[in-house]
Amino acid sequence: MKIDPELCIACEACLPYCPMAAISMKDDVAAIDEDECVDCAVCLKSGVCPVDAFIFEPAPWPRSVRSTFSDPRTEHKETKIAGRGTEEMKTNDVTGRFQRGWVGMGCEFGRPCIGTRFRDVDKVAQVLAKHGVEFEPKNPVTFLMEDPKAGKIREDVLNEKVLSGIIECLYPIEKFEEIMNALKEVSKEIDTVFSVEVINRADPDGSYPLRKMLDKMGIPYYINGKQNVGLGRPVANV
Amino acid sequence: MTHTLHRRGTRESLSEDYVMLCLPAVGVNDEGHAPKLKKFLEIAVRYDPVNIGTIKLGNMYSHSKEEVVKEAQAVVHAVFVKQEQVTDVLKDLEKADLGMSVVVSGIFEKVDECIEKAGLKHHTANFSLGIWGKTEKLPPDEILEVATMCGHAMISANLIRSMVDEIKAGRKTPDEAAKVLAPNCACGVFNPARAAKLMAAMAAK
């Protein structure tokens, strides 16, 4: 994203809109720090600029990943899903992706409010790979891995900054404690934040075995969350 | 795509924050899904949501409610402030038998009550284990409570601060300030009613 300095009238109205705080005043006009900009297009699409000074031209690879990972209105070519992740548990009643006895896990890098470079995503993905997780093949971050078995993200995107990128993976519930410990350790080595989520299929009585494990292990979790209520058809055998 | 999971706040504040999503599974039941998502939004609108949206178009603060309903596709959202609204929508959805997946975000025990009253069953849950890593980089919690209502992080911390300043200066009411934030969350999962209350509290400090 760029600002045309010839058009900018220095009203400063756009400055607070940038989620990465990448817009500032330079030489009496608003300017974008292109290295910090994630091409989310919030500034442009907000319509805040009274003189239409924002210019967005699709970037070549590897910078093109910034827009696809940062603007949820952009559909990923590979997954055909807008946003940064997949349908995950939202359609589990139909897809059967998360079976009983398994844990789905997501690590959402850069969120909230900070953004991430792929080098931090890479660091955590490689640790998770060593513990035998299965990366979700339809997840956009998995598409960036040159070796999904090792969790290694391709070199040319490591310095690209995005609003957020999600690692999605699956593992047997027996590995939960081991994975949590590994994640805790590697989280000390990265330069951004990440939000962690875990997915679990309900037992026939409506309870969630993973919730019992979280309570037993003393792992804190939010009082709020997401529940699929099983209205999708055809019903998956899950 | 966990855009409604990590909403932060106190129990009291989150008690007025429920997001419902309706979507097909790509490659399984997505053929002819648009009229079904439109029906979902028509049902939701009967119960006075504080926001509705569809990712490809936007939400009811960037377009009219009618336009959002008409353009429903891929995944649609509706936000409510009361448990009763969620229960009523779930009951109507069960009768409508759209065959689309439906997800409810909110305080677990309150959503549990809605599911049970509607005669439905828990299928799959997504739990948030919070924010890990370099958390010292985060803005204050009171800002995060507003910002995390747009799970795609399209509402900046600085815009929230700027709106709180506007309220403090008497240039905007909390409702007006919330309506400046809302259009940026294209999906329509942002809860402007809750945001107005949170920003009013910040401005009063």
Short mmCIF file of C-alpha atoms in Angstrom, two decimals:
data_model
loop_
_atom_site.label_atom_id
_atom_site.label_comp_id
_atom_site.label_asym_id
_atom_site.label_seq_id
_atom_site.Cartn_x
_atom_site.Cartn_y
_atom_site.Cartn_z
CA MET A 1 0.00 0.00 0.00
CA LYS A 2 1.18 3.49 -0.81
CA ILE A 3 -0.01 7.06 -0.39
CA ASP A 4 0.30 9.46 -3.31
CA PRO A 5 2.24 12.41 -1.80
CA GLU A 6 0.90 14.70 -4.51
CA LEU A 7 -2.70 14.01 -3.44
CA CYS A 8 -2.28 13.84 0.36
CA ILE A 9 -3.63 16.97 2.08
CA ALA A 10 -2.02 16.08 5.45
CA CYS A 11 -5.36 15.88 7.27
CA GLU A 12 -3.98 12.94 9.33
CA ALA A 13 -7.41 11.27 9.37
CA CYS A 14 -5.99 7.92 8.18
CA LEU A 15 -3.28 7.59 10.83
CA PRO A 16 -5.29 5.76 13.52
CA TYR A 17 -6.88 3.32 11.06
CA CYS A 18 -3.76 1.26 10.40
CA PRO A 19 -3.79 -1.97 12.49
CA MET A 20 0.04 -2.01 12.33
CA ALA A 21 0.46 1.73 13.09
CA ALA A 22 2.51 1.92 9.89
CA ILE A 23 1.22 5.32 8.73
CA SER A 24 2.95 8.46 10.00
CA MET A 25 3.59 12.04 8.90
CA LYS A 26 6.79 12.62 6.94
CA ASP A 27 7.71 15.87 5.20
CA ASP A 28 4.20 17.20 5.87
CA VAL A 29 2.37 14.31 4.20
CA ALA A 30 1.16 10.91 5.39
CA ALA A 31 3.49 8.07 4.44
CA ILE A 32 3.45 4.29 4.88
CA ASP A 33 6.36 2.28 6.26
CA GLU A 34 6.21 -0.42 3.61
CA ASP A 35 8.22 -2.93 5.62
CA GLU A 36 5.71 -2.75 8.49
CA CYS A 37 2.64 -2.53 6.22
CA VAL A 38 0.82 -5.87 5.83
CA ASP A 39 -1.31 -4.82 2.84
CA CYS A 40 -4.55 -5.46 4.75
CA ALA A 41 -6.15 -2.50 2.91
CA VAL A 42 -8.03 -1.28 6.00
CA CYS A 43 -6.85 2.28 5.23
CA LEU A 44 -8.05 2.11 1.63
CA LYS A 45 -11.35 0.31 2.23
CA SER A 46 -12.34 2.43 5.24
CA GLY A 47 -12.87 5.30 2.82
CA VAL A 48 -11.36 7.66 5.40
CA CYS A 49 -9.14 9.50 2.90
CA PRO A 50 -11.07 12.53 1.56
CA VAL A 51 -8.91 12.73 -1.58
CA ASP A 52 -8.46 9.01 -2.40
CA ALA A 53 -4.69 9.17 -1.99
CA PHE A 54 -4.22 5.46 -1.19
CA ILE A 55 -2.81 3.32 -3.99
CA PHE A 56 -2.86 -0.46 -3.89
CA GLU A 57 -1.24 -2.50 -6.64
CA PRO A 58 -1.07 -6.29 -6.23
CA ALA A 59 2.49 -7.17 -5.24
CA PRO A 60 4.64 -9.88 -6.82
CA TRP A 61 5.77 -12.96 -4.88
CA PRO A 62 6.78 -13.13 -2.05
CA ARG A 63 5.21 -9.85 -0.90
CA SER A 64 1.87 -11.04 -2.31
CA VAL A 65 1.42 -13.25 0.78
CA ARG A 66 0.90 -10.10 2.88
CA SER A 67 -2.43 -9.32 1.28
CA THR A 68 -3.76 -12.88 1.18
CA PHE A 69 -2.94 -13.43 4.87
CA SER A 70 -4.02 -9.98 6.07
CA ASP A 71 -7.18 -9.07 4.18
CA PRO A 72 -10.00 -11.54 5.03
CA ARG A 73 -11.86 -10.41 1.91
CA THR A 74 -9.12 -12.00 -0.20
CA GLU A 75 -9.75 -15.63 -1.03
CA HIS A 76 -6.82 -18.03 -0.87
CA LYS A 77 -6.43 -19.64 -4.30
CA GLU A 78 -5.50 -23.00 -2.79
CA THR A 79 -8.21 -23.32 -0.13
CA LYS A 80 -10.99 -21.31 -1.82
CA ILE A 81 -11.67 -19.86 1.64
CA ALA A 82 -11.41 -16.19 2.54
CA GLY A 83 -9.40 -15.39 5.65
CA ARG A 84 -6.36 -17.00 7.15
CA GLY A 85 -7.44 -20.45 8.16
CA THR A 86 -9.91 -23.14 7.19
CA GLU A 87 -13.45 -24.08 8.19
CA GLU A 88 -11.88 -26.08 11.08
CA MET A 89 -14.57 -27.12 13.62
CA LYS A 90 -17.20 -24.86 12.12
CA THR A 91 -18.26 -27.59 9.69
CA ASN A 92 -17.13 -30.63 11.70
CA ASP A 93 -20.72 -31.91 11.81
CA VAL A 94 -20.46 -32.36 8.02
CA THR A 95 -16.75 -32.98 7.37
CA GLY A 96 -15.91 -35.18 10.35
CA ARG A 97 -12.44 -33.67 10.44
CA PHE A 98 -12.13 -33.84 14.24
CA GLN A 99 -12.94 -37.33 15.53
CA ARG A 100 -13.34 -38.40 19.15
CA GLY A 101 -9.97 -39.07 20.75
CA TRP A 102 -8.21 -36.34 18.77
CA VAL A 103 -7.31 -32.72 19.43
CA GLY A 104 -7.34 -30.03 16.76
CA MET A 105 -5.03 -27.16 17.58
CA GLY A 106 -4.55 -23.71 16.11
CA CYS A 107 -1.80 -21.19 16.83
CA GLU A 108 -2.77 -17.84 15.44
CA PHE A 109 0.35 -15.73 15.09
CA GLY A 110 0.30 -11.95 15.29
CA ARG A 111 -3.10 -11.82 16.81
CA PRO A 112 -4.25 -9.69 18.48
CA CYS A 113 -2.93 -6.30 17.37
CA ILE A 114 0.76 -7.13 16.70
CA GLY A 115 1.23 -8.89 13.35
CA THR A 116 3.88 -11.49 12.63
CA ARG A 117 6.79 -12.34 10.36
CA PHE A 118 6.74 -15.89 9.02
CA ARG A 119 10.07 -16.59 10.69
CA ASP A 120 8.22 -16.82 14.04
CA VAL A 121 5.56 -19.11 12.55
CA ASP A 122 8.35 -21.27 11.13
CA LYS A 123 10.07 -21.60 14.51
CA VAL A 124 6.94 -22.93 16.22
CA ALA A 125 5.89 -25.13 13.28
CA GLN A 126 9.24 -26.92 13.31
CA VAL A 127 8.93 -27.64 17.03
CA LEU A 128 5.39 -28.99 16.61
CA ALA A 129 6.56 -31.16 13.70
CA LYS A 130 9.19 -32.77 15.94
CA HIS A 131 6.35 -33.84 18.24
CA GLY A 132 4.54 -35.58 15.39
CA VAL A 133 1.55 -33.32 14.78
CA GLU A 134 -0.26 -33.56 11.43
CA PHE A 135 -0.48 -30.15 9.78
CA GLU A 136 -3.83 -29.43 8.13
CA PRO A 137 -3.16 -29.83 4.38
CA LYS A 138 -5.73 -27.19 3.37
CA ASN A 139 -4.39 -24.52 5.70
CA PRO A 140 -2.68 -21.59 3.89
CA VAL A 141 0.40 -21.74 6.18
CA THR A 142 0.85 -25.43 5.34
CA PHE A 143 0.96 -24.41 1.67
CA LEU A 144 4.00 -22.26 2.52
CA MET A 145 5.88 -25.23 3.99
CA GLU A 146 8.59 -26.63 1.73
CA ASP A 147 8.55 -29.73 3.92
CA PRO A 148 5.31 -30.25 5.90
CA LYS A 149 6.80 -33.25 7.71
CA ALA A 150 9.45 -30.95 9.19
CA GLY A 151 7.22 -27.88 9.47
CA LYS A 152 9.79 -25.89 7.48
CA ILE A 153 8.42 -22.76 5.80
CA ARG A 154 10.04 -21.70 2.53
CA GLU A 155 12.94 -19.31 2.95
CA ASP A 156 11.71 -16.55 0.64
CA VAL A 157 8.65 -15.69 2.76
CA LEU A 158 10.25 -15.79 6.22
CA ASN A 159 10.69 -12.02 6.44
CA GLU A 160 7.21 -11.20 5.13
CA LYS A 161 4.95 -9.55 7.69
CA VAL A 162 1.23 -10.37 7.88
CA LEU A 163 -1.64 -9.42 10.17
CA SER A 164 -1.92 -13.05 11.14
CA GLY A 165 -1.10 -16.58 10.05
CA ILE A 166 -2.50 -19.74 11.61
CA ILE A 167 -0.83 -23.09 12.10
CA GLU A 168 -3.58 -25.73 12.20
CA CYS A 169 -2.74 -29.26 13.26
CA LEU A 170 -4.12 -32.48 14.68
CA TYR A 171 -2.82 -35.01 17.22
CA PRO A 172 -4.12 -37.79 19.50
CA ILE A 173 -5.48 -36.53 22.82
CA GLU A 174 -2.83 -38.58 24.67
CA LYS A 175 -0.19 -36.19 23.31
CA PHE A 176 -1.90 -33.07 24.63
CA GLU A 177 0.31 -32.54 27.69
CA GLU A 178 3.52 -33.12 25.68
CA ILE A 179 2.44 -30.64 22.97
CA MET A 180 1.43 -28.01 25.52
CA ASN A 181 4.83 -28.24 27.21
CA ALA A 182 6.67 -27.93 23.89
CA LEU A 183 4.55 -24.95 22.89
CA LYS A 184 5.20 -23.25 26.22
CA GLU A 185 8.96 -23.58 25.74
CA VAL A 186 9.11 -22.32 22.15
CA SER A 187 6.76 -19.42 22.95
CA LYS A 188 9.65 -17.85 24.91
CA GLU A 189 11.73 -17.63 21.73
CA ILE A 190 9.47 -15.68 19.42
CA ASP A 191 9.12 -11.96 18.84
CA THR A 192 5.33 -11.73 18.56
CA VAL A 193 2.18 -13.03 20.21
CA PHE A 194 -0.02 -15.94 19.22
CA SER A 195 -3.51 -16.98 20.29
CA VAL A 196 -3.90 -20.68 20.98
CA GLU A 197 -7.07 -22.69 20.46
CA VAL A 198 -7.95 -26.36 20.85
CA ILE A 199 -10.83 -28.27 19.29
CA ASN A 200 -12.61 -31.32 20.65
CA ARG A 201 -15.58 -33.45 19.54
CA ALA A 202 -18.21 -33.86 22.26
CA ASP A 203 -18.85 -37.25 23.83
CA PRO A 204 -22.38 -38.72 23.41
CA ASP A 205 -23.39 -37.15 26.76
CA GLY A 206 -22.46 -33.69 25.45
CA SER A 207 -19.33 -33.29 27.56
CA TYR A 208 -15.89 -32.48 26.18
CA PRO A 209 -13.04 -34.81 27.33
CA LEU A 210 -10.48 -32.10 26.56
CA ARG A 211 -12.16 -29.69 28.94
CA LYS A 212 -11.69 -32.24 31.73
CA MET A 213 -7.99 -32.49 30.81
CA LEU A 214 -7.58 -28.71 30.83
CA ASP A 215 -9.14 -28.55 34.29
CA LYS A 216 -7.02 -31.46 35.57
CA MET A 217 -3.79 -29.97 34.18
CA GLY A 218 -4.61 -26.49 35.46
CA ILE A 219 -4.33 -24.96 31.97
CA PRO A 220 -6.37 -21.75 31.90
CA TYR A 221 -8.93 -21.26 29.13
CA TYR A 222 -11.47 -18.55 28.38
CA ILE A 223 -14.99 -18.78 29.78
CA ASN A 224 -16.24 -18.15 26.25
CA GLY A 225 -15.67 -20.16 23.12
CA LYS A 226 -17.26 -21.60 20.00
CA GLN A 227 -19.68 -24.50 19.71
CA ASN A 228 -20.91 -26.27 16.59
CA VAL A 229 -24.53 -27.24 17.29
CA GLY A 230 -24.76 -30.09 14.78
CA LEU A 231 -27.28 -28.71 12.29
CA GLY A 232 -25.23 -29.45 9.14
CA ARG A 233 -26.25 -32.12 6.61
CA PRO A 234 -25.26 -34.71 5.48
CA VAL A 235 -24.17 -35.80 8.94
CA ALA A 236 -20.55 -36.94 9.12
CA ASN A 237 -19.67 -40.18 10.82
CA VAL A 238 -17.71 -38.57 13.63
CA MET B 1 -10.47 -18.83 10.71
CA THR B 2 -11.11 -18.42 14.40
CA HIS B 3 -12.48 -14.94 14.09
CA THR B 4 -15.06 -15.18 16.89
CA LEU B 5 -13.14 -17.30 19.41
CA HIS B 6 -10.69 -15.08 21.25
CA ARG B 7 -13.01 -12.31 22.44
CA ARG B 8 -11.76 -10.96 25.75
CA GLY B 9 -13.70 -9.47 28.62
CA THR B 10 -15.32 -9.88 31.98
CA ARG B 11 -18.14 -12.35 32.57
CA GLU B 12 -20.59 -9.43 32.88
CA SER B 13 -19.54 -7.86 29.58
CA LEU B 14 -19.33 -11.16 27.66
CA SER B 15 -22.83 -12.00 28.90
CA GLU B 16 -24.02 -9.50 26.29
CA ASP B 17 -22.04 -10.90 23.37
CA TYR B 18 -23.13 -13.86 21.22
CA VAL B 19 -22.08 -14.49 17.62
CA MET B 20 -23.85 -16.96 15.36
CA LEU B 21 -22.27 -18.22 12.12
CA CYS B 22 -23.82 -20.21 9.30
CA LEU B 23 -21.82 -21.79 6.50
CA PRO B 24 -21.56 -24.74 4.12
CA ALA B 25 -18.59 -27.11 3.97
CA VAL B 26 -16.62 -26.45 0.78
CA GLY B 27 -16.81 -29.48 -1.51
CA VAL B 28 -19.47 -31.24 0.58
CA ASN B 29 -22.70 -29.24 0.73
CA ASP B 30 -21.79 -25.88 -0.79
CA GLU B 31 -23.72 -26.32 -4.02
CA GLY B 32 -26.71 -23.96 -3.91
CA HIS B 33 -25.81 -22.73 -0.44
CA ALA B 34 -26.49 -19.00 -0.95
CA PRO B 35 -30.32 -19.14 -0.53
CA LYS B 36 -29.84 -21.14 2.68
CA LEU B 37 -27.48 -18.54 4.13
CA LYS B 38 -29.95 -15.86 3.07
CA LYS B 39 -32.65 -17.73 5.00
CA PHE B 40 -30.35 -17.83 8.05
CA LEU B 41 -29.97 -14.06 7.94
CA GLU B 42 -33.72 -13.57 7.42
CA ILE B 43 -34.34 -15.61 10.58
CA ALA B 44 -31.62 -13.70 12.48
CA VAL B 45 -33.02 -10.30 11.47
CA ARG B 46 -36.40 -11.21 13.05
CA TYR B 47 -34.69 -11.18 16.46
CA ASP B 48 -33.06 -7.75 16.24
CA PRO B 49 -29.32 -8.50 15.96
CA VAL B 50 -26.84 -5.70 16.72
CA ASN B 51 -24.88 -6.71 13.62
CA ILE B 52 -25.11 -8.99 10.60
CA GLY B 53 -22.55 -9.51 7.86
CA THR B 54 -21.32 -11.53 4.95
CA ILE B 55 -17.60 -11.51 4.22
CA LYS B 56 -17.79 -10.78 0.49
CA LEU B 57 -19.92 -7.64 0.96
CA GLY B 58 -19.59 -6.28 4.48
CA ASN B 59 -21.88 -5.65 7.42
CA MET B 60 -25.00 -3.66 8.32
CA TYR B 61 -22.88 -0.60 9.22
CA SER B 62 -21.32 -0.43 5.76
CA HIS B 63 -24.48 -1.52 3.87
CA SER B 64 -28.21 -1.77 4.60
CA LYS B 65 -29.51 -4.91 6.34
CA GLU B 66 -31.46 -5.74 3.17
CA GLU B 67 -28.31 -5.58 1.03
CA VAL B 68 -26.41 -7.85 3.42
CA VAL B 69 -29.24 -10.43 3.43
CA LYS B 70 -29.51 -10.32 -0.36
CA GLU B 71 -25.77 -10.86 -0.86
CA ALA B 72 -25.40 -13.74 1.63
CA GLN B 73 -22.76 -16.25 0.57
CA ALA B 74 -19.77 -18.32 1.81
CA VAL B 75 -20.25 -17.56 5.52
CA VAL B 76 -22.72 -15.26 7.26
CA HIS B 77 -22.80 -13.87 10.79
CA ALA B 78 -25.27 -12.38 13.26
CA VAL B 79 -24.48 -10.82 16.65
CA PHE B 80 -26.88 -10.74 19.59
CA VAL B 81 -26.76 -9.33 23.11
CA LYS B 82 -29.23 -11.68 24.85
CA GLN B 83 -29.37 -15.42 25.42
CA GLU B 84 -33.09 -15.44 24.59
CA GLN B 85 -32.40 -14.18 21.08
CA VAL B 86 -29.88 -16.98 20.50
CA THR B 87 -32.33 -19.61 21.78
CA ASP B 88 -35.11 -18.30 19.55
CA VAL B 89 -32.87 -18.22 16.46
CA LEU B 90 -31.67 -21.77 17.16
CA LYS B 91 -35.27 -22.98 17.50
CA ASP B 92 -36.20 -21.41 14.16
CA LEU B 93 -33.09 -22.83 12.50
CA GLU B 94 -33.90 -26.31 13.72
CA LYS B 95 -37.37 -26.00 12.15
CA ALA B 96 -35.97 -24.48 8.94
CA ASP B 97 -33.62 -27.49 8.51
CA LEU B 98 -31.24 -25.61 6.22
CA GLY B 99 -28.59 -28.33 6.38
CA MET B 100 -25.86 -25.73 6.87
CA SER B 101 -23.43 -25.81 9.79
CA VAL B 102 -24.23 -23.40 12.62
CA VAL B 103 -21.76 -22.25 15.25
CA VAL B 104 -22.47 -20.16 18.35
CA SER B 105 -19.77 -18.18 20.15
CA GLY B 106 -20.27 -16.96 23.69
CA ILE B 107 -19.84 -17.90 27.35
CA PHE B 108 -19.95 -21.71 27.36
CA GLU B 109 -22.49 -22.16 30.14
CA LYS B 110 -24.85 -19.59 28.63
CA VAL B 111 -24.60 -21.03 25.12
CA ASP B 112 -25.11 -24.51 26.65
CA GLU B 113 -28.44 -23.31 28.06
CA CYS B 114 -29.48 -21.95 24.64
CA ILE B 115 -28.55 -25.23 22.92
CA GLU B 116 -30.49 -27.27 25.46
CA LYS B 117 -33.58 -25.03 25.36
CA ALA B 118 -33.59 -25.27 21.57
CA GLY B 119 -33.50 -29.08 21.82
CA LEU B 120 -30.12 -29.34 20.07
CA LYS B 121 -26.94 -31.19 21.02
CA HIS B 122 -23.33 -30.11 21.49
CA HIS B 123 -21.26 -31.34 18.60
CA THR B 124 -17.77 -29.85 18.66
CA ALA B 125 -16.16 -27.10 20.76
CA ASN B 126 -13.28 -24.71 20.27
CA PHE B 127 -11.58 -23.49 23.44
CA SER B 128 -9.30 -20.45 23.63
CA LEU B 129 -6.14 -20.95 25.68
CA GLY B 130 -5.41 -17.23 25.48
CA ILE B 131 -2.47 -15.23 24.20
CA TRP B 132 1.05 -16.67 24.31
CA GLY B 133 4.48 -15.33 23.35
CA LYS B 134 5.68 -11.74 23.70
CA THR B 135 2.60 -10.44 25.50
CA GLU B 136 4.42 -7.31 26.69
CA LYS B 137 3.87 -5.96 23.17
CA LEU B 138 0.08 -5.99 23.61
CA PRO B 139 -2.04 -2.88 24.17
CA PRO B 140 -3.88 -2.63 27.52
CA ASP B 141 -6.63 -5.13 28.27
CA GLU B 142 -9.42 -2.55 27.98
CA ILE B 143 -8.35 -1.88 24.36
CA LEU B 144 -8.09 -5.62 23.65
CA GLU B 145 -11.66 -6.14 24.86
CA VAL B 146 -12.86 -3.97 21.98
CA ALA B 147 -10.22 -4.98 19.41
CA THR B 148 -10.76 -8.74 19.78
CA MET B 149 -14.38 -8.37 18.71
CA CYS B 150 -13.01 -8.17 15.17
CA GLY B 151 -11.20 -11.49 15.01
CA HIS B 152 -9.48 -10.59 11.76
CA ALA B 153 -7.82 -7.68 13.60
CA MET B 154 -9.11 -5.02 11.21
CA ILE B 155 -9.94 -2.57 14.00
CA SER B 156 -6.75 -0.93 15.17
CA ALA B 157 -5.86 -0.18 18.77
CA ASN B 158 -5.14 3.42 17.76
CA LEU B 159 -8.59 3.88 16.22
CA ILE B 160 -10.16 2.66 19.47
CA ARG B 161 -7.99 5.12 21.44
CA SER B 162 -8.95 7.87 19.04
CA MET B 163 -12.67 7.13 19.51
CA VAL B 164 -12.31 7.13 23.30
CA ASP B 165 -10.69 10.57 22.99
CA GLU B 166 -13.64 11.72 20.85
CA ILE B 167 -16.07 10.55 23.54
CA LYS B 168 -14.04 12.25 26.27
CA ALA B 169 -14.04 15.50 24.29
CA GLY B 170 -17.80 15.29 23.81
CA ARG B 171 -17.48 15.20 20.04
CA LYS B 172 -19.03 11.74 19.75
CA THR B 173 -21.43 9.66 21.80
CA PRO B 174 -20.30 6.09 22.61
CA ASP B 175 -22.81 4.77 20.05
CA GLU B 176 -21.47 7.09 17.35
CA ALA B 177 -17.91 6.05 18.16
CA ALA B 178 -18.84 2.35 17.93
CA LYS B 179 -20.39 2.98 14.53
CA VAL B 180 -17.08 4.40 13.29
CA LEU B 181 -15.32 1.17 14.30
CA ALA B 182 -17.97 -1.29 13.08
CA PRO B 183 -17.65 -0.96 9.27
CA ASN B 184 -13.96 -1.98 9.40
CA CYS B 185 -14.92 -5.48 10.61
CA ALA B 186 -16.09 -6.73 7.22
CA CYS B 187 -17.54 -10.03 8.50
CA GLY B 188 -19.97 -8.28 10.81
CA VAL B 189 -18.95 -10.12 13.98
CA PHE B 190 -18.14 -6.88 15.82
CA ASN B 191 -20.61 -6.03 18.60
CA PRO B 192 -21.13 -2.23 18.51
CA ALA B 193 -23.49 -2.25 21.51
CA ARG B 194 -20.84 -3.85 23.71
CA ALA B 195 -18.09 -1.67 22.22
CA ALA B 196 -20.07 1.47 23.06
CA LYS B 197 -20.36 0.40 26.71
CA LEU B 198 -16.66 -0.50 26.93
CA MET B 199 -15.53 2.77 25.36
CA ALA B 200 -17.89 4.80 27.54
CA ALA B 201 -16.30 3.17 30.59
CA MET B 202 -12.80 3.98 29.27
CA ALA B 203 -13.76 7.58 28.57
CA ALA B 204 -15.19 7.98 32.07
CA LYS B 205 -11.83 7.15 33.71
#
